[in-house]
Short mmCIF file of C-alpha atoms in Angstrom, two decimals:
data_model
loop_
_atom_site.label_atom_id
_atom_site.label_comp_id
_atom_site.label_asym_id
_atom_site.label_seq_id
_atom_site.Cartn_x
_atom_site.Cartn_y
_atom_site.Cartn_z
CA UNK A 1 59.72 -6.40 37.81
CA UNK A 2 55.76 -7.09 38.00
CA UNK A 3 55.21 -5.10 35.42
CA UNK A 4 57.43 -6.86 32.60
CA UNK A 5 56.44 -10.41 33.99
CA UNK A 6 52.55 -9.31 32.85
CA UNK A 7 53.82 -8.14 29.61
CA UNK A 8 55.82 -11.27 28.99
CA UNK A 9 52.60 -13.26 30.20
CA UNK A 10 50.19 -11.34 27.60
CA UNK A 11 52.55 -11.87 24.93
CA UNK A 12 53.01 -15.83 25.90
CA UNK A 13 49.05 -15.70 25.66
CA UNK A 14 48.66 -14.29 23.09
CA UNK A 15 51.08 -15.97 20.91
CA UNK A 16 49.68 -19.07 22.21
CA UNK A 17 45.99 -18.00 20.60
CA UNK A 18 47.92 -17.49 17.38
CA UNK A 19 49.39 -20.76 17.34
CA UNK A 20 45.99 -22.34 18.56
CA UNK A 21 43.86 -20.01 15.83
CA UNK A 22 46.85 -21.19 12.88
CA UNK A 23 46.90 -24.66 13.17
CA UNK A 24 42.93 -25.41 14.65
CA UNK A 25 41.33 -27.12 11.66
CA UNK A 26 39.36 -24.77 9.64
CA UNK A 27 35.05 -24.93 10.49
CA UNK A 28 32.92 -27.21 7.93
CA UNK A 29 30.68 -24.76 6.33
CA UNK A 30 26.86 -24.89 7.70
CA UNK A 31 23.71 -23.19 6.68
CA UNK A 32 23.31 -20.24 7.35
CA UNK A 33 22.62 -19.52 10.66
CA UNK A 34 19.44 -17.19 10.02
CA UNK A 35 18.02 -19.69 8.09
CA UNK A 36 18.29 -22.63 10.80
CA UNK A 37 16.68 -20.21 12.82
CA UNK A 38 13.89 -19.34 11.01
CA UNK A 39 13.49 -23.13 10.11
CA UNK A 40 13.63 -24.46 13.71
CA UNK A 41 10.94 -21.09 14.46
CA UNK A 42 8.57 -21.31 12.02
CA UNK A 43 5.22 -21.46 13.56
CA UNK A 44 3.03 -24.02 13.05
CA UNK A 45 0.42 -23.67 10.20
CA UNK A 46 -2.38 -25.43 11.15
CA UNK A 47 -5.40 -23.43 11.79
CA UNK A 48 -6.61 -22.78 15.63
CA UNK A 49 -9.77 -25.23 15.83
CA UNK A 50 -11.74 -21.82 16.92
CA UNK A 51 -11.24 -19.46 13.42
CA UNK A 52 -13.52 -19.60 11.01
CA UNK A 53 -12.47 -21.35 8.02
CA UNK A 54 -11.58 -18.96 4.90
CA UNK A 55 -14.16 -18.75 2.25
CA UNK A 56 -12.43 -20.44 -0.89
CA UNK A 57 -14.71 -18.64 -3.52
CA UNK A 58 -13.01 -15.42 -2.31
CA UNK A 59 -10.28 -14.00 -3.28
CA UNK A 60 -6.69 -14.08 -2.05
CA UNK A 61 -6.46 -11.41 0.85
CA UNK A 62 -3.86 -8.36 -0.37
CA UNK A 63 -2.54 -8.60 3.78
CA UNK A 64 -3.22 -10.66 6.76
CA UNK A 65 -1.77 -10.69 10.18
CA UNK A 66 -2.98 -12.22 13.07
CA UNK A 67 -6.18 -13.83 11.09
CA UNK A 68 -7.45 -10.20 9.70
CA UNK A 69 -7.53 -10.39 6.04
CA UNK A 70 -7.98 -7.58 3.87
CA UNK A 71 -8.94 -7.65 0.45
CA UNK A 72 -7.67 -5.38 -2.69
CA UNK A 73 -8.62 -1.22 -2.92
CA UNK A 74 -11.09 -0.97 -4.82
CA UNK A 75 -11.33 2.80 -6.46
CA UNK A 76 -14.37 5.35 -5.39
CA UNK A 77 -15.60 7.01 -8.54
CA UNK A 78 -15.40 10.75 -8.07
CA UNK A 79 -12.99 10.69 -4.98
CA UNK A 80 -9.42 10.02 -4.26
CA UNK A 81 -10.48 7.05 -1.73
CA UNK A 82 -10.21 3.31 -2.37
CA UNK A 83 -12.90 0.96 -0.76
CA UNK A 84 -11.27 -1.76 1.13
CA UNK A 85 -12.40 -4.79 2.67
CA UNK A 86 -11.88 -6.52 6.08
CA UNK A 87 -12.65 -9.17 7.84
CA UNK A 88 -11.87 -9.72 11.53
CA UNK A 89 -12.25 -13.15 12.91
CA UNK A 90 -11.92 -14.50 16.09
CA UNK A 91 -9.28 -17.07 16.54
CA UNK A 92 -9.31 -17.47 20.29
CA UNK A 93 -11.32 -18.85 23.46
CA UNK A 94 -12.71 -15.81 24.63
CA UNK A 95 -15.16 -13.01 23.69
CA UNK A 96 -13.15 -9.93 22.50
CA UNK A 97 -12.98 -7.03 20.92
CA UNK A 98 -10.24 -5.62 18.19
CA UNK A 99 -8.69 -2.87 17.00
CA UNK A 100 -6.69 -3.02 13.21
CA UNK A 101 -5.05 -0.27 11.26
CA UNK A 102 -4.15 -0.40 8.11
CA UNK A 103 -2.12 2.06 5.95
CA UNK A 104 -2.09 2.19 2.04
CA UNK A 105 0.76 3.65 0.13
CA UNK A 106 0.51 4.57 -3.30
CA UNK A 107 2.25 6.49 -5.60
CA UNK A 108 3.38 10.64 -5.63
CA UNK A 109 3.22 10.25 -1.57
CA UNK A 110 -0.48 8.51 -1.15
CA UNK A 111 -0.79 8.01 2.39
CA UNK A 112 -4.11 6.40 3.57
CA UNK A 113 -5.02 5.51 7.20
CA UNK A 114 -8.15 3.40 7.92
CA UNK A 115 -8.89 2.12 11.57
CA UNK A 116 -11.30 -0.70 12.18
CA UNK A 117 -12.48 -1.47 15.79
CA UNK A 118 -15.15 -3.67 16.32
CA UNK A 119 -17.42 -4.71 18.86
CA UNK A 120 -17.35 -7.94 21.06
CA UNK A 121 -17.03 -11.21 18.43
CA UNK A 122 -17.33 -14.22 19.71
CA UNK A 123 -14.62 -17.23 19.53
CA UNK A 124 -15.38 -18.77 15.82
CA UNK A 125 -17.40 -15.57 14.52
CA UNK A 126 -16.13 -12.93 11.76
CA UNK A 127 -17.24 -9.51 11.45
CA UNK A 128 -16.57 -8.01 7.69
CA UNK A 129 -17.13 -4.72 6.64
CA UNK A 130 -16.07 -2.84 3.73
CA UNK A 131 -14.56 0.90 4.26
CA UNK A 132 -13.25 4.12 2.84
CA UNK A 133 -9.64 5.18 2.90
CA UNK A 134 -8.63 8.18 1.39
CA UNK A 135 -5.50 10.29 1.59
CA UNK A 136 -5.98 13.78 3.86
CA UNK A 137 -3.68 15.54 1.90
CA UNK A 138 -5.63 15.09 -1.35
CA UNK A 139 -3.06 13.11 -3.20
CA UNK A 140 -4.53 10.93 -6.09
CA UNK A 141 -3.27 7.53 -7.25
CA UNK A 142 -3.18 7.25 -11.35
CA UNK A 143 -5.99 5.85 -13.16
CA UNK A 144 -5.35 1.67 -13.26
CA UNK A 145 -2.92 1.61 -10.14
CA UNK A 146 -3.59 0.34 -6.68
CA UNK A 147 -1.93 1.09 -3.37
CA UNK A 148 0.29 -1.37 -1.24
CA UNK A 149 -1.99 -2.50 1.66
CA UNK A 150 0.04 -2.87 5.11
CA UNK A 151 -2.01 -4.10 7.83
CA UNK A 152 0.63 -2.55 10.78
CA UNK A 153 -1.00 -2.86 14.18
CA UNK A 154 -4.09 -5.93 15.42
CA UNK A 155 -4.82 -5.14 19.07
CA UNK A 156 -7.21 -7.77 21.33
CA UNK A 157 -8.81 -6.37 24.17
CA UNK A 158 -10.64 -8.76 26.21
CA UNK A 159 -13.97 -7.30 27.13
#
């Protein structure tokens, strides 16, 4: 007898949910909810009062995360390396020291890994260097094509 009086409760239930899901007026359609969230999280754009302001005779950076810019391969004559430039500036309080790797992808498989680690830079202070990438497996990019510069990884280390 318990056992029939739960059945007959789950079906009341659940014909009561029907009846509650039928006639419940249908939602108002909203934004999308992705969008409200990436609206409500955008961060805030203002530059930190500490980073060096962006030289506006140079040109627009390829990638930049976290304040490292890099600028666009440029080709080595006579290799299968691109020269690419980066500058690492420090946004914060404190003295510290940073670690960025980039990859560039190209074409036919062209994988190139360059690491950057610098020494201590002070709050307000950019170091800039230019460097050679090249792919270890001796894949070439075509003449007049550049690789896709992705900056993946900025690590801070407080000295």
């Amino acid at each position: 007898m318990l056992k029939s009086l739960s059945q007959t409760a789950l079906t009341v239930t659940a014909c009561a949910l029907a009846l509650t899901a039928c006639t419940s007026p249908p939602a108002k359609p909203e934004a999308h909810p992705a969008a409200t969230a990436t609206e409500a999280a955008a961060p805030d754009s203002r530059p930190s009062p500490h980073c060096p302001p962006k030289n506006p005779k140079a040109p627009a950076p390829v990638a930049e995360k976290d304040g490292v810019r890099v600028a666009a391969p440029v080709r080595q004559k006579d290799t299968n390396g691109f020269l690419v430039g980066v500058d690492v500036p420090n946004c914060g309080q404190k003295p510290a020291r940073y670690e960025v790797n980039v990859r560039l992808i190209g074409p036919r498989g062209y994988l190139a890994f360059l690491q950057v680690k610098t020494d201590t830079v002070l709050p307000g202070q950019t170091i800039s260097g230019v460097y050679t990438a090249r792919d270890q497996g001796g894949t070439n990019v075509e003449e007049g094509k550049t690789p896709h510069v992705v900056i993946y990884n900025v690590i801070t280390e407080k000295p």
